[in-house]
Amino acid sequence: MNYTLAVLAGDGIGPEVVAEGLKVLAAVGRRFQLSFTTHEALIGGIALDQTGTALPPATVETCQNAAAVLLGAVGGPKWDDPSAKVRPEQGLLGIRKALGLFANLRPVTIHPLLTDASPLRHERLEGVDLLVVRELTGGIYFGEKRRERDEHGEWASDLCIYSEAEIVRVVRMAAELARGRNGKLTLVDKANVLETSRLWRSVTTRIMREEYADLHYDWMLVDACAMHLLRRPSDFDVIVTENMFGDILTDEASMLAGSLGMLPSASLGADSMGLYEPIHGSAPDIAGQGKANPLATILSVALLLRHSLQLEAAARAVESAVSAVIEAGIITGDIARPGQRVHRTAEVGDAVAERI
Ligand code: IPM
Ligand code: MG
């Protein structure tokens, strides 16, 4: 069986971590007799430099013709001018929107050997296995933006807007996922203040009552959730939330796993096409030095195999190989314990590929 994949390495450490993801994918191909045809395309700052836009039409087309997309990271100080009209991040937001990827799955689990890497105490981390389902193509990220000047000076606004249909589809996806896990769904919102959150609350509560009465459903305000993620993270199963809350809470949740470098993500839409990327950014401070942790990207490859290609055995093989590599102590500096040998990006990728 041959699968066509689009590969968008992007900026900063993106190319380095994607190279390791592809190395592991090639090993999966050998082990399971599959072949992967990869088409590289530009996104982010490098696309801006070469074509003047962060998301060239050719990139969208390459992605649309692929079974799935593997993405590294976008952005960097070179393109950080806040007054710039074009920014690398537009590439990422644009491709999510163009492909209709409305649900972003960000699972958080902790390998028992890595609890030292987390700033939280061991006992708090026991049993942590949560999944944040972040709405990805709506809300304040995509609402109308304004920047104007009047007699008092400048003003700006970002519109946060959600339709019932946008909420329903992501809540259903989150609820289905909860059914296959521990059967618990928590809606995170700010319904004490925001009208969009009140819509989320009423729509979600209705869907859960009518279609998912078998699940345990509750809701939590986002500020309380930020606290409970540190206080009792193992109580969560699936969290569903709007775009910006999900962005913020998942960076926080990544610290449970000790490093942003450990967490993969899958962005899914109505069909099996998906985009898979580490949740970390382009980390320009360590780019090109072989220091980046490739495990988040490698674990994103596992999610790609599972969700877009329906290759569960291959996905598990990747996840087991990652665990084995952690157990063998072949890890980068972000998760190494004091005194433990720090390995380079490519050494970690090689070690995972060898264990597939
Ligand atoms: C993420 C990132 C992006 C986001 C940025 C780079 C636009 O932080 O994937 O979480 O906010 O969605
Ligand atoms: Mg983010």
CSV table of C-alpha atoms and ligand atoms in Angstrom, one decimal:
chain,number,residue,atom,x,y,z
A,1,MET,CA,0.0,0.0,0.0
A,2,ASN,CA,1.3,3.4,-0.9
A,3,TYR,CA,0.4,6.6,0.9
A,4,THR,CA,1.0,10.2,-0.3
A,5,LEU,CA,1.9,12.6,2.5
A,6,ALA,CA,2.6,16.4,2.4
A,7,VAL,CA,5.5,17.5,4.5
A,8,LEU,CA,5.7,21.1,5.7
A,9,ALA,CA,9.0,21.5,7.6
A,10,GLY,CA,8.7,25.2,8.2
A,11,ASP,CA,11.1,27.3,10.3
A,12,GLY,CA,13.5,27.0,13.2
A,13,ILE,CA,13.8,23.5,14.5
A,14,GLY,CA,10.9,22.4,12.2
A,15,PRO,CA,13.2,20.8,9.5
A,16,GLU,CA,15.3,19.0,12.1
A,17,VAL,CA,12.4,17.4,13.9
A,18,VAL,CA,10.5,16.6,10.7
A,19,ALA,CA,13.6,14.8,9.4
A,20,GLU,CA,13.5,12.5,12.4
A,21,GLY,CA,9.8,11.9,12.0
A,22,LEU,CA,10.4,10.9,8.4
A,23,LYS,CA,13.2,8.6,9.4
A,24,VAL,CA,10.8,6.8,11.8
A,25,LEU,CA,8.1,6.7,9.1
A,26,ALA,CA,10.6,5.0,6.7
A,27,ALA,CA,11.3,2.4,9.4
A,28,VAL,CA,7.5,1.9,9.7
A,29,GLY,CA,7.3,1.3,6.0
A,30,ARG,CA,10.0,-1.4,6.1
A,31,ARG,CA,8.5,-3.1,9.1
A,32,PHE,CA,4.9,-3.1,7.8
A,33,GLN,CA,5.6,-3.3,4.0
A,34,LEU,CA,4.1,0.1,3.4
A,35,SER,CA,5.4,2.9,1.2
A,36,PHE,CA,5.1,6.6,1.7
A,37,THR,CA,5.5,9.1,-1.0
A,38,THR,CA,6.3,12.5,0.5
A,39,HIS,CA,5.9,15.9,-1.1
A,40,GLU,CA,7.6,18.8,0.6
A,41,ALA,CA,6.0,22.3,0.5
A,42,LEU,CA,6.7,25.7,1.9
A,43,ILE,CA,5.0,27.2,4.9
A,44,GLY,CA,5.7,30.0,7.4
A,45,GLY,CA,8.7,32.3,7.4
A,46,ILE,CA,10.7,30.3,4.8
A,47,ALA,CA,7.6,30.6,2.5
A,48,LEU,CA,7.5,34.3,3.1
A,49,ASP,CA,11.1,34.7,2.2
A,50,GLN,CA,10.8,32.6,-1.0
A,51,THR,CA,7.4,33.6,-2.2
A,52,GLY,CA,6.1,36.6,-0.3
A,53,THR,CA,3.3,34.7,1.3
A,54,ALA,CA,3.3,32.4,4.4
A,55,LEU,CA,0.9,29.9,2.6
A,56,PRO,CA,1.6,29.7,-1.1
A,57,PRO,CA,-1.3,28.2,-3.1
A,58,ALA,CA,1.0,25.4,-4.2
A,59,THR,CA,1.3,24.3,-0.6
A,60,VAL,CA,-2.5,24.1,-0.1
A,61,GLU,CA,-2.8,22.1,-3.3
A,62,THR,CA,0.0,19.7,-2.2
A,63,CYS,CA,-1.8,19.2,1.1
A,64,GLN,CA,-5.2,18.7,-0.5
A,65,ASN,CA,-3.8,15.9,-2.7
A,66,ALA,CA,-2.2,14.1,0.3
A,67,ALA,CA,-3.7,11.6,2.7
A,68,ALA,CA,-2.2,13.6,5.6
A,69,VAL,CA,0.2,16.4,6.4
A,70,LEU,CA,3.2,16.4,8.7
A,71,LEU,CA,4.2,19.8,9.8
A,72,GLY,CA,7.2,21.1,11.8
A,73,ALA,CA,6.9,24.6,13.1
A,74,VAL,CA,6.6,28.1,11.9
A,75,GLY,CA,7.9,31.5,12.9
A,76,GLY,CA,11.0,33.1,14.3
A,77,PRO,CA,12.6,36.5,15.3
A,78,LYS,CA,13.4,37.3,11.7
A,79,TRP,CA,9.7,37.8,11.0
A,80,ASP,CA,8.6,39.1,14.4
A,81,ASP,CA,7.9,42.7,13.5
A,82,PRO,CA,4.5,43.3,15.1
A,83,SER,CA,3.6,45.9,12.4
A,84,ALA,CA,4.2,43.4,9.6
A,85,LYS,CA,1.3,42.8,7.3
A,86,VAL,CA,2.4,39.2,6.6
A,87,ARG,CA,3.5,36.8,9.3
A,88,PRO,CA,4.6,33.1,9.4
A,89,GLU,CA,1.8,32.2,11.7
A,90,GLN,CA,-0.7,33.1,8.9
A,91,GLY,CA,0.6,30.0,7.1
A,92,LEU,CA,-0.4,27.7,10.0
A,93,LEU,CA,-3.7,29.3,10.6
A,94,GLY,CA,-4.4,29.4,6.9
A,95,ILE,CA,-3.6,25.7,6.3
A,96,ARG,CA,-5.8,24.7,9.2
A,97,LYS,CA,-8.7,26.7,7.8
A,98,ALA,CA,-8.1,25.7,4.2
A,99,LEU,CA,-8.2,22.0,5.1
A,100,GLY,CA,-11.2,22.4,7.4
A,101,LEU,CA,-9.3,21.0,10.4
A,102,PHE,CA,-11.7,22.1,13.1
A,103,ALA,CA,-10.6,19.8,15.9
A,104,ASN,CA,-7.1,19.8,17.4
A,105,LEU,CA,-6.3,16.7,19.6
A,106,ARG,CA,-3.5,17.3,22.1
A,107,PRO,CA,-3.0,14.2,24.3
A,108,VAL,CA,-1.0,14.5,27.5
A,109,THR,CA,0.6,11.4,29.0
A,110,ILE,CA,3.7,11.1,31.1
A,111,HIS,CA,6.3,8.4,30.8
A,112,PRO,CA,7.0,7.2,34.4
A,113,LEU,CA,10.7,7.8,33.9
A,114,LEU,CA,10.2,11.4,32.9
A,115,THR,CA,8.3,12.6,36.0
A,116,ASP,CA,11.5,14.3,37.2
A,117,ALA,CA,11.4,16.5,34.1
A,118,SER,CA,8.1,18.0,35.3
A,119,PRO,CA,8.1,20.9,37.7
A,120,LEU,CA,5.2,19.1,39.5
A,121,ARG,CA,5.6,16.6,42.3
A,122,HIS,CA,5.6,12.8,41.3
A,123,GLU,CA,2.4,12.0,43.2
A,124,ARG,CA,0.5,14.7,41.3
A,125,LEU,CA,1.4,13.1,38.0
A,126,GLU,CA,0.4,9.6,38.7
A,127,GLY,CA,-2.4,8.4,36.4
A,128,VAL,CA,-2.3,11.5,34.2
A,129,ASP,CA,-3.8,10.6,30.8
A,130,LEU,CA,-5.8,13.5,29.4
A,131,LEU,CA,-6.7,14.7,25.9
A,132,VAL,CA,-7.5,18.3,25.1
A,133,VAL,CA,-9.7,18.7,22.1
A,134,ARG,CA,-9.2,22.3,21.0
A,135,GLU,CA,-11.6,23.9,18.5
A,136,LEU,CA,-9.2,25.1,15.8
A,137,THR,CA,-10.9,27.1,13.0
A,138,GLY,CA,-13.1,29.5,14.8
A,139,GLY,CA,-13.3,32.0,17.7
A,140,ILE,CA,-11.1,35.0,18.3
A,141,TYR,CA,-8.4,33.6,16.1
A,142,PHE,CA,-10.5,34.0,13.0
A,143,GLY,CA,-13.0,36.7,13.8
A,144,GLU,CA,-12.7,40.1,12.3
A,145,LYS,CA,-9.7,42.1,13.4
A,146,ARG,CA,-9.6,45.9,13.5
A,147,ARG,CA,-6.9,48.4,14.2
A,148,GLU,CA,-7.9,52.1,13.9
A,149,ARG,CA,-7.2,55.5,15.2
A,150,ASP,CA,-9.6,58.1,16.5
A,151,GLU,CA,-9.3,61.4,18.5
A,152,HIS,CA,-8.2,59.5,21.6
A,153,GLY,CA,-5.5,57.5,19.9
A,154,GLU,CA,-5.3,54.0,18.5
A,155,TRP,CA,-7.8,51.2,19.2
A,156,ALA,CA,-8.0,47.6,18.2
A,157,SER,CA,-10.4,44.7,18.4
A,158,ASP,CA,-10.6,41.0,17.8
A,159,LEU,CA,-14.0,39.5,17.4
A,160,CYS,CA,-14.7,36.2,19.1
A,161,ILE,CA,-17.5,34.5,17.2
A,162,TYR,CA,-18.9,30.9,17.2
A,163,SER,CA,-21.8,29.3,15.5
A,164,GLU,CA,-23.8,26.5,17.0
A,165,ALA,CA,-22.7,24.2,14.1
A,166,GLU,CA,-19.0,24.9,14.8
A,167,ILE,CA,-19.5,23.9,18.4
A,168,VAL,CA,-21.6,20.8,17.7
A,169,ARG,CA,-19.1,19.2,15.4
A,170,VAL,CA,-16.1,19.6,17.7
A,171,VAL,CA,-18.1,18.5,20.8
A,172,ARG,CA,-19.3,15.4,19.0
A,173,MET,CA,-15.8,14.5,18.0
A,174,ALA,CA,-14.6,15.0,21.6
A,175,ALA,CA,-17.5,13.0,23.0
A,176,GLU,CA,-16.7,10.1,20.6
A,177,LEU,CA,-13.1,10.2,21.7
A,178,ALA,CA,-14.2,10.2,25.4
A,179,ARG,CA,-16.3,7.1,24.7
A,180,GLY,CA,-13.3,5.3,23.5
A,181,ARG,CA,-11.3,6.4,26.6
A,182,ASN,CA,-12.5,6.8,30.1
A,183,GLY,CA,-15.9,8.1,29.3
A,184,LYS,CA,-15.6,11.6,30.8
A,185,LEU,CA,-15.9,14.9,29.0
A,186,THR,CA,-15.2,18.3,30.5
A,187,LEU,CA,-16.2,21.5,28.7
A,188,VAL,CA,-14.0,24.4,29.6
A,189,ASP,CA,-15.4,27.9,29.0
A,190,LYS,CA,-15.8,31.3,30.6
A,191,ALA,CA,-19.6,31.3,30.7
A,192,ASN,CA,-19.7,33.6,33.7
A,193,VAL,CA,-18.4,36.4,31.4
A,194,LEU,CA,-18.5,35.6,27.7
A,195,GLU,CA,-21.6,35.1,25.5
A,196,THR,CA,-19.8,32.7,23.2
A,197,SER,CA,-19.1,30.6,26.2
A,198,ARG,CA,-22.7,30.6,27.2
A,199,LEU,CA,-23.5,29.3,23.7
A,200,TRP,CA,-20.8,26.6,24.1
A,201,ARG,CA,-22.3,25.7,27.5
A,202,SER,CA,-25.9,25.4,26.3
A,203,VAL,CA,-25.1,23.6,23.0
A,204,THR,CA,-22.7,21.2,24.7
A,205,THR,CA,-25.0,20.4,27.5
A,206,ARG,CA,-27.8,19.6,25.0
A,207,ILE,CA,-25.7,17.4,22.8
A,208,MET,CA,-24.4,15.5,25.8
A,209,ARG,CA,-27.8,14.9,27.2
A,210,GLU,CA,-29.4,13.9,24.0
A,211,GLU,CA,-26.6,11.9,22.4
A,212,TYR,CA,-24.0,11.0,25.0
A,213,ALA,CA,-26.0,10.3,28.2
A,214,ASP,CA,-23.7,7.3,28.8
A,215,LEU,CA,-20.7,9.6,29.4
A,216,HIS,CA,-19.8,11.6,32.5
A,217,TYR,CA,-20.1,15.2,31.5
A,218,ASP,CA,-19.1,18.3,33.5
A,219,TRP,CA,-17.9,21.8,32.8
A,220,MET,CA,-15.4,24.1,34.3
A,221,LEU,CA,-14.4,27.8,34.0
A,222,VAL,CA,-11.1,28.2,32.2
A,223,ASP,CA,-9.4,30.0,35.1
A,224,ALA,CA,-10.4,27.2,37.4
A,225,CYS,CA,-9.2,24.7,34.8
A,226,ALA,CA,-5.8,26.3,34.7
A,227,MET,CA,-5.5,25.7,38.4
A,228,HIS,CA,-6.9,22.1,38.4
A,229,LEU,CA,-4.5,21.1,35.7
A,230,LEU,CA,-1.8,21.6,38.2
A,231,ARG,CA,-3.7,20.5,41.3
A,232,ARG,CA,-5.4,17.3,40.2
A,233,PRO,CA,-4.4,16.6,36.5
A,234,SER,CA,-5.3,12.9,36.8
A,235,ASP,CA,-9.0,13.8,37.2
A,236,PHE,CA,-9.3,14.9,33.6
A,237,ASP,CA,-10.1,12.6,30.7
A,238,VAL,CA,-11.2,14.6,27.7
A,239,ILE,CA,-11.4,18.4,27.8
A,240,VAL,CA,-13.2,20.2,25.0
A,241,THR,CA,-12.7,23.9,24.6
A,242,GLU,CA,-12.6,26.9,22.2
A,243,ASN,CA,-9.6,27.9,20.2
A,244,MET,CA,-7.7,30.3,22.4
A,245,PHE,CA,-8.4,28.6,25.7
A,246,GLY,CA,-7.2,25.4,24.2
A,247,ASP,CA,-4.0,27.1,22.9
A,248,ILE,CA,-3.2,28.4,26.4
A,249,LEU,CA,-4.2,25.3,28.4
A,250,THR,CA,-2.2,22.9,26.3
A,251,ASP,CA,1.1,24.8,26.8
A,252,GLU,CA,0.3,24.6,30.5
A,253,ALA,CA,-0.6,20.9,30.3
A,254,SER,CA,2.7,20.2,28.4
A,255,MET,CA,4.6,21.0,31.6
A,256,LEU,CA,2.9,17.9,33.2
A,257,ALA,CA,5.0,15.9,30.6
A,258,GLY,CA,8.0,18.0,31.5
A,259,SER,CA,8.6,19.5,28.1
A,260,LEU,CA,6.8,21.0,25.2
A,261,GLY,CA,9.1,18.7,23.2
A,262,MET,CA,7.1,15.6,24.2
A,263,LEU,CA,3.6,16.5,23.0
A,264,PRO,CA,2.2,15.7,19.6
A,265,SER,CA,-1.0,16.9,18.1
A,266,ALA,CA,-3.5,15.9,15.4
A,267,SER,CA,-5.7,18.4,13.6
A,268,LEU,CA,-8.8,16.7,12.1
A,269,GLY,CA,-11.8,17.7,10.0
A,270,ALA,CA,-14.8,15.9,8.6
A,271,ASP,CA,-12.9,13.2,6.7
A,272,SER,CA,-9.7,11.3,7.4
A,273,MET,CA,-7.4,14.0,6.2
A,274,GLY,CA,-5.4,15.4,9.0
A,275,LEU,CA,-2.5,17.6,9.9
A,276,TYR,CA,0.0,16.4,12.5
A,277,GLU,CA,2.5,18.6,14.3
A,278,PRO,CA,4.3,18.9,17.5
A,279,ILE,CA,2.7,21.4,19.8
A,280,HIS,CA,6.0,23.2,20.3
A,281,GLY,CA,7.0,26.1,18.2
A,282,SER,CA,10.1,26.8,16.1
A,283,ALA,CA,12.5,27.3,19.1
A,284,PRO,CA,14.8,29.6,17.1
A,285,ASP,CA,17.2,29.8,20.0
A,286,ILE,CA,18.2,26.1,19.5
A,287,ALA,CA,17.6,25.8,15.8
A,288,GLY,CA,20.3,24.0,13.8
A,289,GLN,CA,22.2,22.8,16.9
A,290,GLY,CA,20.9,19.2,17.2
A,291,LYS,CA,19.4,20.0,20.5
A,292,ALA,CA,15.7,19.8,19.6
A,293,ASN,CA,13.6,16.9,21.0
A,294,PRO,CA,12.2,15.1,18.0
A,295,LEU,CA,9.8,12.9,20.1
A,296,ALA,CA,6.8,15.3,19.8
A,297,THR,CA,7.1,15.0,16.0
A,298,ILE,CA,7.7,11.3,16.1
A,299,LEU,CA,4.6,10.9,18.3
A,300,SER,CA,2.7,13.1,15.8
A,301,VAL,CA,3.7,10.5,13.1
A,302,ALA,CA,2.1,7.9,15.3
A,303,LEU,CA,-1.1,10.0,15.4
A,304,LEU,CA,-1.0,10.4,11.6
A,305,LEU,CA,-0.7,6.6,11.2
A,306,ARG,CA,-3.6,6.1,13.6
A,307,HIS,CA,-6.1,8.8,12.6
A,308,SER,CA,-5.5,9.4,8.9
A,309,LEU,CA,-4.2,6.1,7.7
A,310,GLN,CA,-6.0,3.8,10.1
A,311,LEU,CA,-2.8,1.9,10.8
A,312,GLU,CA,-3.2,1.3,14.5
A,313,ALA,CA,-0.5,-1.4,14.8
A,314,ALA,CA,2.0,0.9,13.1
A,315,ALA,CA,1.0,3.7,15.4
A,316,ARG,CA,1.5,1.5,18.5
A,317,ALA,CA,4.9,0.4,17.1
A,318,VAL,CA,6.0,4.0,17.0
A,319,GLU,CA,4.7,4.7,20.5
A,320,SER,CA,6.3,1.6,22.0
A,321,ALA,CA,9.6,2.5,20.3
A,322,VAL,CA,9.5,6.0,21.8
A,323,SER,CA,8.9,4.5,25.3
A,324,ALA,CA,11.8,2.1,24.7
A,325,VAL,CA,14.1,4.9,23.7
A,326,ILE,CA,13.1,6.9,26.9
A,327,GLU,CA,13.8,3.7,28.9
A,328,ALA,CA,17.2,3.4,27.3
A,329,GLY,CA,18.0,6.9,28.3
A,330,ILE,CA,18.4,8.1,24.7
A,331,ILE,CA,16.9,11.6,25.2
A,332,THR,CA,17.6,15.2,24.6
A,333,GLY,CA,18.6,17.8,27.1
A,334,ASP,CA,15.1,19.2,27.8
A,335,ILE,CA,14.0,15.9,29.5
A,336,ALA,CA,17.4,14.5,30.7
A,337,ARG,CA,18.0,14.3,34.4
A,338,PRO,CA,21.0,16.1,35.9
A,339,GLY,CA,24.1,14.1,35.1
A,340,GLN,CA,22.3,12.0,32.5
A,341,ARG,CA,23.9,12.0,29.0
A,342,VAL,CA,22.3,14.4,26.6
A,343,HIS,CA,21.7,13.0,23.1
A,344,ARG,CA,21.4,14.8,19.9
A,345,THR,CA,18.2,15.1,17.8
A,346,ALA,CA,19.3,12.7,15.2
A,347,GLU,CA,20.6,10.1,17.8
A,348,VAL,CA,17.1,10.1,19.3
A,349,GLY,CA,15.5,9.7,15.9
A,350,ASP,CA,17.9,6.9,14.9
A,351,ALA,CA,17.2,5.1,18.2
A,352,VAL,CA,13.4,5.2,17.7
A,353,ALA,CA,13.8,4.0,14.0
A,354,GLU,CA,15.9,1.1,15.1
A,355,ARG,CA,13.3,-0.1,17.5
A,356,ILE,CA,10.4,-0.1,15.1
B,1,IPM,C1,-0.2,26.4,18.5
B,1,IPM,C2,0.6,27.7,18.2
B,1,IPM,C3,-0.2,28.5,17.2
B,1,IPM,C4,-1.6,28.8,17.7
B,1,IPM,C5,0.5,29.8,16.8
B,1,IPM,C6,1.9,29.6,16.3
B,1,IPM,C7,-0.3,30.6,15.7
B,1,IPM,O1,0.7,28.4,19.4
B,1,IPM,O2,-0.3,25.6,17.5
B,1,IPM,O3,-0.6,26.2,19.6
B,1,IPM,O4,-1.8,29.7,18.5
B,1,IPM,O5,-2.5,28.0,17.3
B,2,MG,MG,0.1,27.4,21.1
